[in-house]
mmCIF file of C-alpha atoms in Angstrom:
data_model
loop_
_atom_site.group_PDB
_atom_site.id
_atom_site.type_symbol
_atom_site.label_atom_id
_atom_site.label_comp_id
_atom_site.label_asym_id
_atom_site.label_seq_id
_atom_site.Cartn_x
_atom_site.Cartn_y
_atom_site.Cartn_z
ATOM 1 C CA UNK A 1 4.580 -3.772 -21.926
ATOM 2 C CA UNK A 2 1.684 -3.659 -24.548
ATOM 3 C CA UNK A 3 -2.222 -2.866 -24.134
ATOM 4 C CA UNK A 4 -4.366 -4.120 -26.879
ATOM 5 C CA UNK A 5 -6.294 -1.016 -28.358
ATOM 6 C CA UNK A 6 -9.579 -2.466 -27.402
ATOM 7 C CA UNK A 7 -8.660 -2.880 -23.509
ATOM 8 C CA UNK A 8 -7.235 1.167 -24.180
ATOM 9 C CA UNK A 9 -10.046 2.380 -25.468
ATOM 10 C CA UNK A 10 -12.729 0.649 -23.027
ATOM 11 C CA UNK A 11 -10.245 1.863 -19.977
ATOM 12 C CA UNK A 12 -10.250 4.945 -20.934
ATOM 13 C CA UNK A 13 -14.549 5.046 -22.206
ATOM 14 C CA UNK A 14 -14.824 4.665 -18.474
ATOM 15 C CA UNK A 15 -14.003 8.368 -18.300
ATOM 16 C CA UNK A 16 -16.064 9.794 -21.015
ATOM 17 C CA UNK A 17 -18.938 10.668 -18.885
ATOM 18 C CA UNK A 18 -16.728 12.429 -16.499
ATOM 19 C CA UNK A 19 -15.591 15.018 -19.217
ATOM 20 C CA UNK A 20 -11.523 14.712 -18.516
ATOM 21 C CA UNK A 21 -9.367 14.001 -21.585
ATOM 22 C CA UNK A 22 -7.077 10.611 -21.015
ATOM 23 C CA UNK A 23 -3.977 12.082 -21.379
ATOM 24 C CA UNK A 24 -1.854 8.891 -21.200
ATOM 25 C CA UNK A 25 -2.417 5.233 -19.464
ATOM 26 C CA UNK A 26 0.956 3.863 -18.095
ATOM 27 C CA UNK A 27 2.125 1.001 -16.268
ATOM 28 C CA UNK A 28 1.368 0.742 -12.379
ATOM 29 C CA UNK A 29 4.789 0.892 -11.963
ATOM 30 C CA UNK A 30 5.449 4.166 -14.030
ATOM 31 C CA UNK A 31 2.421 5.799 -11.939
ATOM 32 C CA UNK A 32 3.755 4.554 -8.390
ATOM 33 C CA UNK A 33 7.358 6.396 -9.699
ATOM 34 C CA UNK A 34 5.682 9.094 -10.572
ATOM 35 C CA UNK A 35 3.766 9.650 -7.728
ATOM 36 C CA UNK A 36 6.108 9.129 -5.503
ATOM 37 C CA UNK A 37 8.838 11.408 -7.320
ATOM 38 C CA UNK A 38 6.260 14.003 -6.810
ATOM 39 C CA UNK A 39 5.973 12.964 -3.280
ATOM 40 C CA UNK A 40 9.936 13.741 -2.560
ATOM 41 C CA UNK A 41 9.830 17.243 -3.673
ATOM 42 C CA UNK A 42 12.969 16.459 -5.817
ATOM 43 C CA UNK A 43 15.063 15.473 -2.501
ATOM 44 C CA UNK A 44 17.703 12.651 -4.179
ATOM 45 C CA UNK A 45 17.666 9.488 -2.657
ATOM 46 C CA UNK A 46 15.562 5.885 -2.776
ATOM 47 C CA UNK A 47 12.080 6.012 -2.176
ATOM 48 C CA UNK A 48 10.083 3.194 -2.016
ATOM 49 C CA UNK A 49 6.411 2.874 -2.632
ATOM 50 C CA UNK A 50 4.426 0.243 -1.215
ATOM 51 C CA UNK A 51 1.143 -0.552 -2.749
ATOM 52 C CA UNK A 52 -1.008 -2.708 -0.410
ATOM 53 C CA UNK A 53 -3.527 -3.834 -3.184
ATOM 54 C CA UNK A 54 -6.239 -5.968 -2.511
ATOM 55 C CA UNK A 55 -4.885 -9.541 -4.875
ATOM 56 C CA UNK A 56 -1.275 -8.195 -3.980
ATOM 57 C CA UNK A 57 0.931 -5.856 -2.850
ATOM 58 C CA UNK A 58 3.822 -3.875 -5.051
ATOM 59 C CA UNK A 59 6.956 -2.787 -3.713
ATOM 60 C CA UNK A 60 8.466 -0.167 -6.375
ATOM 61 C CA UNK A 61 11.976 1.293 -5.727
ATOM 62 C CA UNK A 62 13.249 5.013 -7.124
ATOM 63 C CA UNK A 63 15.759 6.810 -7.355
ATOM 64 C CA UNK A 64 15.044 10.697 -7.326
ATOM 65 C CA UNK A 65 18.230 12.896 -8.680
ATOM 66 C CA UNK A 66 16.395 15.988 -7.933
ATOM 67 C CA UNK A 67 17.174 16.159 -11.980
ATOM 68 C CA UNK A 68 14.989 15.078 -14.816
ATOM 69 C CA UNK A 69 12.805 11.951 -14.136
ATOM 70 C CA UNK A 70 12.757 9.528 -11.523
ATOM 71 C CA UNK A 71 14.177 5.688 -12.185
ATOM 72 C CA UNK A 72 12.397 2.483 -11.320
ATOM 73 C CA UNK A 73 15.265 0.716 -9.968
ATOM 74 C CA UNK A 74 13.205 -2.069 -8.280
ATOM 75 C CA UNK A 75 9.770 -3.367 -8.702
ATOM 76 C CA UNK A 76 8.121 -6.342 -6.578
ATOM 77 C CA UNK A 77 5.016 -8.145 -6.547
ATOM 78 C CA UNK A 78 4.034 -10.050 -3.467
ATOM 79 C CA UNK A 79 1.274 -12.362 -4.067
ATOM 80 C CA UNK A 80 1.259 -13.570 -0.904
ATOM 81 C CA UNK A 81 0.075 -10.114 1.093
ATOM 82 C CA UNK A 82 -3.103 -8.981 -0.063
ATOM 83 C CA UNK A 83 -5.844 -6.792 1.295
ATOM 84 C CA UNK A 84 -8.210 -9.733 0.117
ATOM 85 C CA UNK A 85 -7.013 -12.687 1.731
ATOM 86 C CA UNK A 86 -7.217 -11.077 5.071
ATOM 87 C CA UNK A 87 -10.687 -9.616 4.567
ATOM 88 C CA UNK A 88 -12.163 -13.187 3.252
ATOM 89 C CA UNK A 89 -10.881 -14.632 6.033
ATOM 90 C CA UNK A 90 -12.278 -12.152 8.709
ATOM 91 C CA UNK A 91 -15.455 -12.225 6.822
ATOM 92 C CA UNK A 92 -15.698 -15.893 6.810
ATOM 93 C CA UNK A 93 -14.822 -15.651 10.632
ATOM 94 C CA UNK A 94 -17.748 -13.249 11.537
ATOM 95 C CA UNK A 95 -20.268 -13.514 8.842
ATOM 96 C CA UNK A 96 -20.074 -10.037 7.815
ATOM 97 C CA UNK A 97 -20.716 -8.960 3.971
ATOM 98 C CA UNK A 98 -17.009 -8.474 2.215
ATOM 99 C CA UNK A 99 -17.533 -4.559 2.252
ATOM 100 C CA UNK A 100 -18.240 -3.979 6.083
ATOM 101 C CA UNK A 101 -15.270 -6.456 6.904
ATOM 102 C CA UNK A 102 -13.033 -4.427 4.404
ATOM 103 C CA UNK A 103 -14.356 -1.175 6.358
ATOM 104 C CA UNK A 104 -14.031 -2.720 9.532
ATOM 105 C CA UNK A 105 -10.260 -3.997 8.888
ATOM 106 C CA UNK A 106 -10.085 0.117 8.598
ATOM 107 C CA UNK A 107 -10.853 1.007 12.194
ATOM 108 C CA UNK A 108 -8.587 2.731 14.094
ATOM 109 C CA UNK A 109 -7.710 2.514 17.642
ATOM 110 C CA UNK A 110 -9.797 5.293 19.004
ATOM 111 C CA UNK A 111 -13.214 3.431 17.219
ATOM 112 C CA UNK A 112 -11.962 -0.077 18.750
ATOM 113 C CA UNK A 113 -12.467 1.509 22.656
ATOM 114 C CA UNK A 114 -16.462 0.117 23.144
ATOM 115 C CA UNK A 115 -16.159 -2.028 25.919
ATOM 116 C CA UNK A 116 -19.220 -3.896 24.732
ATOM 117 C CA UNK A 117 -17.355 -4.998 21.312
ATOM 118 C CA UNK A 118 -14.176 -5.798 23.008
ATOM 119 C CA UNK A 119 -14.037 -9.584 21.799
ATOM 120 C CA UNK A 120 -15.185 -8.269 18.290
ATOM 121 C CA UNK A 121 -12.470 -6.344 18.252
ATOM 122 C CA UNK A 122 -10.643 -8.536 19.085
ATOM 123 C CA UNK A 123 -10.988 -10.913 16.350
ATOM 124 C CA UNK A 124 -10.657 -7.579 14.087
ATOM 125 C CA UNK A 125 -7.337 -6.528 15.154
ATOM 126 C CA UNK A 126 -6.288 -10.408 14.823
ATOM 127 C CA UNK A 127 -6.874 -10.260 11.008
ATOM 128 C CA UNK A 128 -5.747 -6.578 10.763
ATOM 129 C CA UNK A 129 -2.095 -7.936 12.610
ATOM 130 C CA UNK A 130 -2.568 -10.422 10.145
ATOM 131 C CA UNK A 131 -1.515 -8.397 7.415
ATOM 132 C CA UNK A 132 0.741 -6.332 9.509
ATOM 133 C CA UNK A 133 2.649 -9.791 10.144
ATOM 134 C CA UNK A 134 2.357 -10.519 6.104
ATOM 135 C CA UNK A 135 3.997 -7.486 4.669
ATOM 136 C CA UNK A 136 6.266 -6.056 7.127
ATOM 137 C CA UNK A 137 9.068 -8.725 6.482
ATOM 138 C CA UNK A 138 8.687 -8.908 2.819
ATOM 139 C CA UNK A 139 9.117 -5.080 2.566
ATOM 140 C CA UNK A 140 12.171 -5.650 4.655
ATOM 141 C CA UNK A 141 13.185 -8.486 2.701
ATOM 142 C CA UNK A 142 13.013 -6.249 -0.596
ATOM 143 C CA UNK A 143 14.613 -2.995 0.949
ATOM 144 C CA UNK A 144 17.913 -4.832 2.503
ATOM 145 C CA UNK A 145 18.154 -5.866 -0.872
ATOM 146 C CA UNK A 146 17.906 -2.546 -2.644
ATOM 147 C CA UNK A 147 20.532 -1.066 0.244
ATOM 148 C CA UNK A 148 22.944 -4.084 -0.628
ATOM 149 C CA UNK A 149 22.894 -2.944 -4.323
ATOM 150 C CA UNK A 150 22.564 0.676 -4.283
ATOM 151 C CA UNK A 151 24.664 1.140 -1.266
ATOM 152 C CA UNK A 152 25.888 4.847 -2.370
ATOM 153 C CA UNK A 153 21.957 6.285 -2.205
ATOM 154 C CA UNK A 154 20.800 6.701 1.160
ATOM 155 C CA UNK A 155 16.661 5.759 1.664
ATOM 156 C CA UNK A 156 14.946 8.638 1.398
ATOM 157 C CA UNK A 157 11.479 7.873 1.933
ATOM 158 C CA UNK A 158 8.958 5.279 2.254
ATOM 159 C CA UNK A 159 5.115 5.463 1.254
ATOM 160 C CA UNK A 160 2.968 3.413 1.304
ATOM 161 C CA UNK A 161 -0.571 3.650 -1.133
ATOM 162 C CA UNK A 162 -3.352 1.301 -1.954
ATOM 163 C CA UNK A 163 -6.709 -0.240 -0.455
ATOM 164 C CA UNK A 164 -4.715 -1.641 3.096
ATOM 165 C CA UNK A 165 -2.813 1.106 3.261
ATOM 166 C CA UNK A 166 -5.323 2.633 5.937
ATOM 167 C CA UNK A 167 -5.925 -0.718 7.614
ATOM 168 C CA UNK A 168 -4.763 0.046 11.521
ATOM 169 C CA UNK A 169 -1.078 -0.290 12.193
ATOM 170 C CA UNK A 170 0.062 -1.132 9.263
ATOM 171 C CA UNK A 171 1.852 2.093 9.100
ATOM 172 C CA UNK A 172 3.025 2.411 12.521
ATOM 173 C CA UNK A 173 4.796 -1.233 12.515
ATOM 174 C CA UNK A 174 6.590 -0.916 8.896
ATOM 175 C CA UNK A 175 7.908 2.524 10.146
ATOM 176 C CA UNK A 176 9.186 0.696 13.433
ATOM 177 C CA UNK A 177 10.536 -2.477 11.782
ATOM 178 C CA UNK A 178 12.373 -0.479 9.084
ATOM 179 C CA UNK A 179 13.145 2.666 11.744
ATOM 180 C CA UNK A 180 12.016 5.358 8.967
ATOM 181 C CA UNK A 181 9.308 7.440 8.701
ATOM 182 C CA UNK A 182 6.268 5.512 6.441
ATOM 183 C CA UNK A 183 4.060 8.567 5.185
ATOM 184 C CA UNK A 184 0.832 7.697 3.671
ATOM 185 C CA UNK A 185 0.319 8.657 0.147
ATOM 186 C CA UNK A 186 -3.236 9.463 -1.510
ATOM 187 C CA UNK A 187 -4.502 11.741 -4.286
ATOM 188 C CA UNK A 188 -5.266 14.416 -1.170
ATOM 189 C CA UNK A 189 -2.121 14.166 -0.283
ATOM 190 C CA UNK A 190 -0.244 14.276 -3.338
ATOM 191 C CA UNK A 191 -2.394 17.077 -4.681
ATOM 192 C CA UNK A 192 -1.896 19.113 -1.583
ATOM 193 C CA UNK A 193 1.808 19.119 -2.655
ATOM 194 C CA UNK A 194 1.350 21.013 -5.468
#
């Protein structure tokens, strides 16, 4: 993997007025492992990160040892489920500016109750099962897979990170379809670890 000094340096100029040194820019990849080896608290096993992004979603594998580093053993990038897709669509549908449809593909099911929105709703929980319906058997897909080749490492963990990652029940039916617990990992959360 290479990064042209020019895109460096203009990645990292976007911090300057912030004050904080740039310490290091890695591969998405590298920071998923990273985070998500902090996330384990050294427990071995597989953990897999999923990274609901909105032009695609990454599936990154790793194995913790509870020694030294984490390993990417696995890394997957599904154009086909993306944040993006199902937002454009839903804001086609309604007529709604791209950043209240994003928002709205955020509501849980306590703010979905109003009986006056009900067929609003409606047509927002079609587009957030939507994505539900898009990623759940591709994560699957990937994680049979990883069990078939690493069958001596028990799953440890599942997170799951990026813009969709809050979109309603996206969580709750990849934790049922692949009967483990899917925790939600942000920068509150990971910093509350330490």
């Amino acid at each position: 993997i290479a990064l042209p000094t020019e895109a460096g340096d203009a990645a990292a100029g976007a911090f300057d007025v912030t004050g904080a040194d740039v310490v290091a820019i890695e591969p998405r990849a590298c920071a998923l492992a990273r985070c998500g080896a902090a996330a384990s608290g050294g427990v071995p096993g597989l953990y897999s990160v999923v990274d609901v992004g909105w032009s695609a979603t990454t599936l990154v594998l790793l194995h913790v040892t509870g020694e030294g580093p984490a390993s990417v053993v696995y890394e997957r990038r599904m154009q086909e489920v993306q944040l993006g897709s199902c937002v454009e669509r839903m804001r086609d549908s309604i007529g709604w500016e791209t950043d209240v449809a994003e928002a709205a593909m955020r509501r849980s099911e306590e703010e979905m109750r109003e009986a006056k929105l009900a067929e609003l709703y409606r047509t927002i929980r079609r587009y957030q099962t939507e994505l539900s319906d898009a990623l759940v058997p591709e994560v699957q897909r990937s994680l049979v897979y990883a069990m078939q080749r690493y069958p001596a490492i028990p799953m440890a963990g599942v997170w799951l990170t990026g813009e969709g990652a809050g979109v309603r029940g996206v969580r709750a039916r990849l934790s049922s379809a692949l009967a483990l617990d899917v925790g939600l990992m942000t920068p509150a959360t990971l910093t509350r670890m330490d």
